[in-house]
Coordinates of C-alpha atoms and ligand atoms in Angstrom, one line a residue:
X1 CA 12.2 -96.5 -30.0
X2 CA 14.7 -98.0 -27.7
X3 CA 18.3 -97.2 -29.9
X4 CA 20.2 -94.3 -29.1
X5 CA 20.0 -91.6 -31.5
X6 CA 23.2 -91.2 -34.3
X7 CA 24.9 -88.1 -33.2
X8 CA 27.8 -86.1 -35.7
X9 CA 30.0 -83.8 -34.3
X10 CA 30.9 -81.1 -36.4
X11 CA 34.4 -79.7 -34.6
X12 CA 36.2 -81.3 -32.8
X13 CA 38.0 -79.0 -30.4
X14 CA 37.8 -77.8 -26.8
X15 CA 33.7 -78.0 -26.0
X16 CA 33.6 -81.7 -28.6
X17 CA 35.4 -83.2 -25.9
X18 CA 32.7 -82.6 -23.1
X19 CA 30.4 -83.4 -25.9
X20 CA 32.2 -87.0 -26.5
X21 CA 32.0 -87.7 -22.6
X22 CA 28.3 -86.6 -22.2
X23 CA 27.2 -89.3 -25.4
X24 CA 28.8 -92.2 -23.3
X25 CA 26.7 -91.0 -20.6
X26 CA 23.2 -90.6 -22.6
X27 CA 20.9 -93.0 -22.4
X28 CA 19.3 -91.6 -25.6
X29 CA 22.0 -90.4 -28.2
X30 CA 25.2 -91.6 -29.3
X31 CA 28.0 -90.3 -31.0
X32 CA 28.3 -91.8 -34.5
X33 CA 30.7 -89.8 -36.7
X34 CA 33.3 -86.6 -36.0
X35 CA 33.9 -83.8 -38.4
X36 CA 36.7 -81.5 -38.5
X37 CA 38.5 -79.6 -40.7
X38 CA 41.5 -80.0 -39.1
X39 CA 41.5 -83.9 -39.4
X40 CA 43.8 -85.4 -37.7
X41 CA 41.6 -83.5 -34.8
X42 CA 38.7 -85.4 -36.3
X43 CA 40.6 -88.2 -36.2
X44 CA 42.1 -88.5 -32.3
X45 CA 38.4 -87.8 -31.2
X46 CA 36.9 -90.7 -33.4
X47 CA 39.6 -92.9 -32.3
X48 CA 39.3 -92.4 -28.6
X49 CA 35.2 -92.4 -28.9
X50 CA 35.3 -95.7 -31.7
X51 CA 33.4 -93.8 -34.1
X52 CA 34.0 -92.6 -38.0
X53 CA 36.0 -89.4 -38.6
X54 CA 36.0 -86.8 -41.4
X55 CA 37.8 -83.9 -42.7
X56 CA 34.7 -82.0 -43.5
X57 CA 31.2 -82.1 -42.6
X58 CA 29.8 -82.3 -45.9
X59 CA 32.0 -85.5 -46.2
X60 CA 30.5 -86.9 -42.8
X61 CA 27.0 -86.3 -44.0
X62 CA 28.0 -88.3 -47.3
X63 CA 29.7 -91.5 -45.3
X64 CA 27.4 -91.6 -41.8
X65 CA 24.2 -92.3 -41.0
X66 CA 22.4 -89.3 -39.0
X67 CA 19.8 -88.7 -36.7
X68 CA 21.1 -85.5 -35.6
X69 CA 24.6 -83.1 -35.6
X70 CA 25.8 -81.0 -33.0
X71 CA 27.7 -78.2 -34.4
X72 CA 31.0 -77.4 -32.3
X73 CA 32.6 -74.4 -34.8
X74 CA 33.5 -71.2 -34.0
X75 CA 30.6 -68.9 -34.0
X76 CA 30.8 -67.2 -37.7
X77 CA 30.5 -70.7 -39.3
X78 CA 27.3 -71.8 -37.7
X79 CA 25.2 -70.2 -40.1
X80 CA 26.5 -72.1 -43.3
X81 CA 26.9 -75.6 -41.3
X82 CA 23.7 -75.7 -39.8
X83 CA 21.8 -74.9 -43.2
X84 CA 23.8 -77.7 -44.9
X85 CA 22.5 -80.4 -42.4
X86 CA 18.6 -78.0 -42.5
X87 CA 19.0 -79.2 -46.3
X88 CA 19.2 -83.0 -45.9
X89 CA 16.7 -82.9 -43.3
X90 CA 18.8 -83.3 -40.4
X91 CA 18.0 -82.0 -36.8
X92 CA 20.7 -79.4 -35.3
X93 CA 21.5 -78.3 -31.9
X94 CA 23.9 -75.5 -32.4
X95 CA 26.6 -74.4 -29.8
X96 CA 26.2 -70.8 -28.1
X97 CA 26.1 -68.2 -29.8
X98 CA 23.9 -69.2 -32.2
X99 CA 24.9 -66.8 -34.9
X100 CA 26.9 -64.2 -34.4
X101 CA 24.3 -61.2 -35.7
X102 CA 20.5 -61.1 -35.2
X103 CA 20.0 -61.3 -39.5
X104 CA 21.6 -64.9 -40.1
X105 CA 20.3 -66.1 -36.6
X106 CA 16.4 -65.4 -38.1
X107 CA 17.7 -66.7 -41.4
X108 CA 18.4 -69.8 -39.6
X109 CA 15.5 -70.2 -37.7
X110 CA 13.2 -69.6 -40.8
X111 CA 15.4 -72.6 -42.7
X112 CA 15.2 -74.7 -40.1
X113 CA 11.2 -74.2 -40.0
X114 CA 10.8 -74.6 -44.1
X115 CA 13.1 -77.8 -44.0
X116 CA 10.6 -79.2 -40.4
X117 CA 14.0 -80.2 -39.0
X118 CA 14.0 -79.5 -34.9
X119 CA 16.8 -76.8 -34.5
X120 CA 18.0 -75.0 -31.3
X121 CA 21.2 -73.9 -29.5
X122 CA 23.1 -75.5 -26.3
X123 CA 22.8 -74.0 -23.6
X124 CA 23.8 -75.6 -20.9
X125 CA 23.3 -73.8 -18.1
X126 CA 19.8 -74.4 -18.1
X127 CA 20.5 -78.3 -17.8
X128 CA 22.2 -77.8 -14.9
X129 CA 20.6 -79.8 -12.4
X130 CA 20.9 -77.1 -9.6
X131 CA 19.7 -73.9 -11.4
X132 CA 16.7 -76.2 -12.8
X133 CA 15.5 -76.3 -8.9
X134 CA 16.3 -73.1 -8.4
X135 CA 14.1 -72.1 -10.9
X136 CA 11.3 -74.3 -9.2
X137 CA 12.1 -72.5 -5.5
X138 CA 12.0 -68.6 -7.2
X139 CA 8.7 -70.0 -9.1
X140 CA 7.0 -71.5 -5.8
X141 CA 6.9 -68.2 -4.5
X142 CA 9.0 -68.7 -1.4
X143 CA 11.2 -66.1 -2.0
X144 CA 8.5 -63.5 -2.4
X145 CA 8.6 -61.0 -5.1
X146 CA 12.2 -60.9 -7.4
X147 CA 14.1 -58.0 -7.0
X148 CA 17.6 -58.3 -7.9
X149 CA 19.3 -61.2 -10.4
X150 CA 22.9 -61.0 -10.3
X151 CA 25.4 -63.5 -12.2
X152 CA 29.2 -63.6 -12.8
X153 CA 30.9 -65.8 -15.2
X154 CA 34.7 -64.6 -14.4
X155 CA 37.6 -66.5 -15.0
X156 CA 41.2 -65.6 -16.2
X157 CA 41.9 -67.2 -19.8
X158 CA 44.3 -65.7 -22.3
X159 CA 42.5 -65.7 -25.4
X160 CA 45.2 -63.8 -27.5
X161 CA 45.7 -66.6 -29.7
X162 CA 42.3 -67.9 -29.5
X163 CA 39.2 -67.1 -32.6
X164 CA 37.2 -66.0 -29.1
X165 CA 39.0 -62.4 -29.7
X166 CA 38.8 -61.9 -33.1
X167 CA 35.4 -60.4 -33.4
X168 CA 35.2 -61.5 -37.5
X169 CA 34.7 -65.5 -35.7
X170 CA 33.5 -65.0 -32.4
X171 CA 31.0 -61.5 -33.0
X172 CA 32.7 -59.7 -30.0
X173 CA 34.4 -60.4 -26.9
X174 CA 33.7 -61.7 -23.3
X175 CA 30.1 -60.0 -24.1
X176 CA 28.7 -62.9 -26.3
X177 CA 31.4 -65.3 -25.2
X178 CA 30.0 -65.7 -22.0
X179 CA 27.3 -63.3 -21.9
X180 CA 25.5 -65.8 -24.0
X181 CA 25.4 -68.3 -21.2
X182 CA 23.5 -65.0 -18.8
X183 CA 21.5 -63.8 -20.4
X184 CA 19.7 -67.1 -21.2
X185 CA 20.0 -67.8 -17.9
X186 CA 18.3 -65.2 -17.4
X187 CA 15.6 -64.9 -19.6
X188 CA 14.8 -68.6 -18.1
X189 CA 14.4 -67.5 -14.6
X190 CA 13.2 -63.8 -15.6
X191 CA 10.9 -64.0 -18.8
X192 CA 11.6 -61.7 -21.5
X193 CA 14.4 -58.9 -21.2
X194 CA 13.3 -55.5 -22.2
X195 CA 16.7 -53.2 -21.6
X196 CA 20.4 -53.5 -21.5
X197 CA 23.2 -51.4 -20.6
X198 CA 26.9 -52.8 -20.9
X199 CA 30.0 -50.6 -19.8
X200 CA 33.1 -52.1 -20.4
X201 CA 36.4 -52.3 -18.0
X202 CA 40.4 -52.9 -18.7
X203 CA 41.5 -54.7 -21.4
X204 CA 44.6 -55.9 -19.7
X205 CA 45.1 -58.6 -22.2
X206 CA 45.2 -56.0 -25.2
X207 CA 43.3 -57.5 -27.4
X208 CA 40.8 -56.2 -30.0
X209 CA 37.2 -56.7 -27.8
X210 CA 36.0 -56.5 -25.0
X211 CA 37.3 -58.6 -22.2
X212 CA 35.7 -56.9 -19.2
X213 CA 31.9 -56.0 -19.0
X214 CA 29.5 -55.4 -16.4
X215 CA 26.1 -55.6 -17.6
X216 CA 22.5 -54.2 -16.2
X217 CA 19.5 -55.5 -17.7
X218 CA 15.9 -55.1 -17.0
X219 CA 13.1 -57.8 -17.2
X220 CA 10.1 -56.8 -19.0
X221 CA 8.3 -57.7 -15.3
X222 CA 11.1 -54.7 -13.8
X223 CA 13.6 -57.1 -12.3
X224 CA 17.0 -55.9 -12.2
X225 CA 19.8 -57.9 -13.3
X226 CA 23.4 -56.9 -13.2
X227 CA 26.3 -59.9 -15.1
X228 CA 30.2 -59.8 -14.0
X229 CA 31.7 -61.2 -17.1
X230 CA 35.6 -61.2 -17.7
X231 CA 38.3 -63.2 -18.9
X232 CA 41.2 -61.2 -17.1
X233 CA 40.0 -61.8 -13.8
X234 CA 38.5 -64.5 -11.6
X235 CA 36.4 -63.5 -8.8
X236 CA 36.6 -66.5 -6.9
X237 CA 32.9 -66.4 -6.0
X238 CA 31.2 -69.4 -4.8
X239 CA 28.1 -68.8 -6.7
X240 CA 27.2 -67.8 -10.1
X241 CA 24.2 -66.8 -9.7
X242 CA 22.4 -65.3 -6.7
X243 CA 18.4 -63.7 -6.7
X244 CA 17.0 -62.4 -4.1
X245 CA 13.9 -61.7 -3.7
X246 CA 11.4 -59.8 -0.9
X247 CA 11.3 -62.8 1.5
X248 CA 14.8 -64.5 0.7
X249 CA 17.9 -65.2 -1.9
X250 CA 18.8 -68.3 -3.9
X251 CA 22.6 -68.9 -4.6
X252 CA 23.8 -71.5 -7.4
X253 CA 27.2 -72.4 -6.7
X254 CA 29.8 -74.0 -8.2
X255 CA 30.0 -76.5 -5.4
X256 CA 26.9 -76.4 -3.4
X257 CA 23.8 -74.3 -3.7
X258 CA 20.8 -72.7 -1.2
X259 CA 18.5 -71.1 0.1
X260 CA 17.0 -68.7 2.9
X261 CA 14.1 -67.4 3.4
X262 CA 14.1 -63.9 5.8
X263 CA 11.9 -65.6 7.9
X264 CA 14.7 -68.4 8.3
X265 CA 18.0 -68.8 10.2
X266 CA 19.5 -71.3 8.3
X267 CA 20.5 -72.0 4.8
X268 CA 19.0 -74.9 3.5
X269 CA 21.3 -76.7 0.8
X270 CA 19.5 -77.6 -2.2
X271 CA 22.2 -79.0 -4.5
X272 CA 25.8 -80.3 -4.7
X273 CA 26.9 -77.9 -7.6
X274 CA 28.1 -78.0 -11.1
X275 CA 28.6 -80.8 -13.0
X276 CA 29.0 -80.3 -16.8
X277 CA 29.2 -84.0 -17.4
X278 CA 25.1 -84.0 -16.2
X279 CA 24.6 -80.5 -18.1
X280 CA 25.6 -82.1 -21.1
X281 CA 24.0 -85.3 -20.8
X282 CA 20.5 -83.7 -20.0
X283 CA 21.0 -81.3 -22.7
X284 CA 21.7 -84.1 -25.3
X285 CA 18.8 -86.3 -23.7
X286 CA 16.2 -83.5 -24.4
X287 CA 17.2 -82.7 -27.9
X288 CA 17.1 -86.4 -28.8
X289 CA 13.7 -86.7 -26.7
X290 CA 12.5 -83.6 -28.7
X291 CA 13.7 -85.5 -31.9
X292 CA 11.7 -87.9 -31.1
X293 CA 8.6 -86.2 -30.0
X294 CA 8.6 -87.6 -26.9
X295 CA 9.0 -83.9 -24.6
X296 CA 9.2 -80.1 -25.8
X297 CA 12.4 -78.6 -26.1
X298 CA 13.6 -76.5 -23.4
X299 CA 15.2 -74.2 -24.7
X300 CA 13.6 -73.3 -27.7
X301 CA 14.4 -71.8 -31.1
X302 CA 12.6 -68.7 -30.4
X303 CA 14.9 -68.5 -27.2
X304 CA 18.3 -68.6 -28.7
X305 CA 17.1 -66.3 -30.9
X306 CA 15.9 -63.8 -28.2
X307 CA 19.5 -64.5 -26.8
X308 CA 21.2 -63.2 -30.1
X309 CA 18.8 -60.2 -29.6
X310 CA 20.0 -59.3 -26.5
X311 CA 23.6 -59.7 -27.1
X312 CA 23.0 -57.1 -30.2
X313 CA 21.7 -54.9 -28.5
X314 CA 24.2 -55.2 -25.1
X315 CA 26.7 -54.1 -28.0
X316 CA 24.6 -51.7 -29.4
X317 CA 24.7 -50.1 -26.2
X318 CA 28.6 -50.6 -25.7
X319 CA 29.2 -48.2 -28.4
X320 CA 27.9 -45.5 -26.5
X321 CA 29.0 -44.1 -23.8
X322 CA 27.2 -43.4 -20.1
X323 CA 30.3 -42.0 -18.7
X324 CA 30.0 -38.4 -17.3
X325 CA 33.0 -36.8 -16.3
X326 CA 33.6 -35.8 -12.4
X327 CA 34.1 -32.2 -12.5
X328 CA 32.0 -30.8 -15.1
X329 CA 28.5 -31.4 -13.6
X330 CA 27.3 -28.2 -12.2
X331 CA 24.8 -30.0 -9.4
X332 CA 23.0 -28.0 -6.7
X333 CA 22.2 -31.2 -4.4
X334 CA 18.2 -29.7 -4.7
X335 CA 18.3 -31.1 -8.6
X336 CA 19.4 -34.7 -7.2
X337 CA 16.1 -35.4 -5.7
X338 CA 14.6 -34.7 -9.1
X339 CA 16.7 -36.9 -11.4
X340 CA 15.9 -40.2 -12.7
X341 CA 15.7 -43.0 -10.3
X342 CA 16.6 -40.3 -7.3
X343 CA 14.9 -41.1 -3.9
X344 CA 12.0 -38.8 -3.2
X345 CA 12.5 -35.6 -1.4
X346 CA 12.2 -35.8 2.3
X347 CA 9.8 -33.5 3.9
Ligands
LIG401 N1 28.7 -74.6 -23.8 C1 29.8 -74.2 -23.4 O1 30.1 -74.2 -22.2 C2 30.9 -73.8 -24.4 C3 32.2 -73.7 -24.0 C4 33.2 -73.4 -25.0 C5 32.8 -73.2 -26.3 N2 31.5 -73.2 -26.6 C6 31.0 -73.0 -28.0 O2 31.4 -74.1 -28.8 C7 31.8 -73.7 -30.1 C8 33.2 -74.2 -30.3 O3 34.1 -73.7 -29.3 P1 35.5 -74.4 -28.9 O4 35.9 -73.8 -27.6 O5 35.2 -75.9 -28.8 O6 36.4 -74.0 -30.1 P2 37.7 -74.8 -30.5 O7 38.5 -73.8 -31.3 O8 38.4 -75.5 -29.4 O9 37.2 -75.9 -31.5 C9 36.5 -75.6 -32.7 C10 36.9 -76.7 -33.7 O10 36.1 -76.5 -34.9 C11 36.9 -76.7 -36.0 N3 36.3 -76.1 -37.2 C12 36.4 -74.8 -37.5 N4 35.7 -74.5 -38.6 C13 35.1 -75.7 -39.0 C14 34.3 -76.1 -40.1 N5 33.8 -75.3 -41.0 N6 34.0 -77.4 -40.2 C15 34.5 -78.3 -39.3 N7 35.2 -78.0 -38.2 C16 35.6 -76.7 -38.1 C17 38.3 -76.2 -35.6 O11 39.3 -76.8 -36.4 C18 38.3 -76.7 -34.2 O12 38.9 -77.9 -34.0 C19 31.7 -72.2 -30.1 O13 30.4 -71.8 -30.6 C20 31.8 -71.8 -28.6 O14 31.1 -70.6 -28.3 C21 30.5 -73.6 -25.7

C-alpha cells in the first residue's frame, strides 16, 4: 500500500495544530477531515490544511472517509469519542491521558479489543528521536547498572482559564497533565513501575489542583526516579531527563543531548534535541505502520494503560500526607541508624 492513510482530527485546538503540521510531514498518513465542536475552529483548521471540516465527530464519521482518528479533546471526553469510532471499526490513537480514571481506561481497551480496531495513546516523548537513542545507550550497557532517573517537565503557564485545572475535564492538575508524559517515559526506559509517592508544593496560581509536584517512583527492578513537574515555575534546565547509572549519566536536552561514561573525560553529543515536528511525525508514522501491519506499535495499549495506573495511584498517594512536623519527633540520634533506609551503624 503506497497512499497515505485518511486521518480525522477530532479537536481542533492547541495540540491539532502540531498534529496538522506533523500530517504534511508523514510519509504515511494524511489528514482528511477536522472535527470540532466549536466549528468555526473546525473550520480555520480544515481551511489552512485543505481538508473537510465538521461540527461534530459523529458528523465527520458520516461525511469522510476513514482509515484512522486522532482524538484531540480534553481528557474526560475520550472515553465516549474513542468508543464511537471502536464502533464503526475505526483505528484510534488517543491523546495523553488516555482516560482520566483507571475504570473507563480498561473499558476502553476491552472495546477496542472486541471491535479488533488497533487503539493506543500519543505519547510523544517516546518518538523523540533523542530519548529513542538514549534508550539504546542505557540498554547497551555502557552506563553500567541504573541508579537514579530524574525528569522535569517545568514551565510557567496560567491555566486559570484553561479545562487543564478543572479536575471534572482534565482528572487532576500538573500530575496527569504532564505527569503523563514521565511516567511513560519512564516506564520505557525503566520497565514496569512498582511505587509512587507525590508531595505537592505552592499553588501560587490558586487554582483548584495541583500545580506543583515532585514525584518519587520506584522501578519494579529498584531504580529510583524522582519528576519536577509544575506549571508556576520554569526551571530553565537544559535537560529533561538525565539517568545515571554506575559507570556514567545520559542527559536529553532540549537542545542537545549526551553522554559520559566515568571512565571518560568528555561528553560525547549524541543528538541535537527536541523537535516536536519529528515526535509527531514518527508517532503518526507508527500508528499508520501498525494500521497496516507492517511494525508493532510502540507504545502499546497495555502501556497507556499502565500509565493511567500510575497516575491513580500518584494521586492516591497525594491524598495522604508524609509530612512530619519539626519539633514533635522525640529522636535519640541512636534510633536514626535503625530507621528505614538509614545508613548502617558504624562500628
Ligand atoms: N502530546 C502533547 O504534547 C500534548 C500537549 C497538549 C495537550 N495534549 C493533549 O491533547 C488533548 C487536547 O489538548 P489541547 O491542549 O489541544 O486542548 P484545547 O483546549 O486547546 O483543544 C481541545 C479542542 O477540543 C474541542 N472539543 C472539546 N470537546 C469536544 C468534542 N466532544 N468533540 C469535538 N471537539 C471537542 C474544543 O472545542 C477544543 O477546540 C488533551 O488530551 C491534552 O492532554 C497533548
Amino acid at each position: 500500500m503506497s497512499e497515505r492513510l485518511r486521518f480525522g482530527l477530532v479537536g481542533a485546538g492547541g495540540i491539532a495544530q502540531s498534529y496538522a503540521q506533523a500530517f504534511e510531514a508523514s510519509r504515511r498518513a494524511r489528514l482528511a477531515a477536522v472535527a470540532d465542536v466549536r466549528f468555526e475552529a473546525a473550520k480555520a483548521l480544515g481551511e489552512a490544511f485543505s481538508c473537510p471540516s465538521f461540527e461534530s465527530h459523529e458528523a465527520m464519521a458520516g461525511g469522510a472517509e476513514l482509515d484512522a482518528v486522532v482524538v484531540c479533546t480534553p481528557p474526560s471526553s475520550h472515553p465516549e469519542i474513542c468508543r464511537y469510532f471502536f464502533e464503526r471499526r475505526v483505528p484510534v490513537l488517543c491523546e495523553k491521558p488516555l482516560s482520566i480514571d483507571q475504570t473507563s481506561a480498561r473499558g476502553m481497551i476491552e472495546a477496542a479489543q472486541k471491535a479488533g480496531v488497533k487503539f493506543t495513546m500519543a505519547s510523544k516523548f517516546r518518538y523523540v528521536e533523542d530519548v529513542v537513542r538514549a534508550k539504546g545507550i542505557v540498554t547497551s550497557g555502557i552506563l553500567g547498572e541504573i541508579v537514579l532517573f530524574e525528569n522535569a517537565f517545568t514551565s510557567r503557564v496560567d491555566m486559570a482559564s484553561r479545562w487543564n485545572s478543572r479536575p471534572e475535564i482534565s482528572g487532576g492538575g500538573v500530575l496527569i497533565d504532564n505527569g503523563t508524559h514521565s511516567v511513560d517515559l519512564m516506564r520505557y526506559f525503566l520497565g514496569p513501575l512498582a511505587e509512587v509517592q507525590v508531595v505537592e508544593g505552592k499553588r501560587s496560581q490558586g487554582l483548584p489542583v495541583e500545580e506543583t509536584v515532585r514525584i518519587f517512583v520506584r522501578s519494579q527492578a529498584g531504580v529510583l526516579g524522582s519528576i519536577d513537574l509544575s506549571w508556576s515555575i520554569n526551571k530553565e534546565l537544559d535537560s529533561y531527563l538525565n539517568i545515571y547509572g554506575s559507570h556514567g549519566s545520559v542527559c536529553v536536552g532540549w537542545k542537545e543531548s549526551k553522554y559520559r561514561q566515568s571512565s571518560g573525560r568528555e561528553w560525547v553529543v549524541f543528538g541535537k534535541g527536541y523537535s516536536k515536528l519529528q515526535a509527531f511525525g514518527s508517532q503518526l508514522d507508527n500508528f499508520a505502520g501498525a494500521i497496516r501491519g507492517e511494525e508493532a506499535l510502540l507504545i502499546t495499549a497495555e502501556d497507556a494503560l499502565a500509565s493511567v495506573e500510575v497516575i491513580e495511584a500518584a494521586y492516591a498517594d497525594l491524598r495522604r500526607s508524609h509530612w512530619l512536623a519539626v519539633g514533635q519527633v522525640a529522636g535519640e540520634p541512636a534510633r536514626r541508624a535503625a530507621g528505614k533506609g538509614a545508613a548502617a551503624p558504624r562500628p
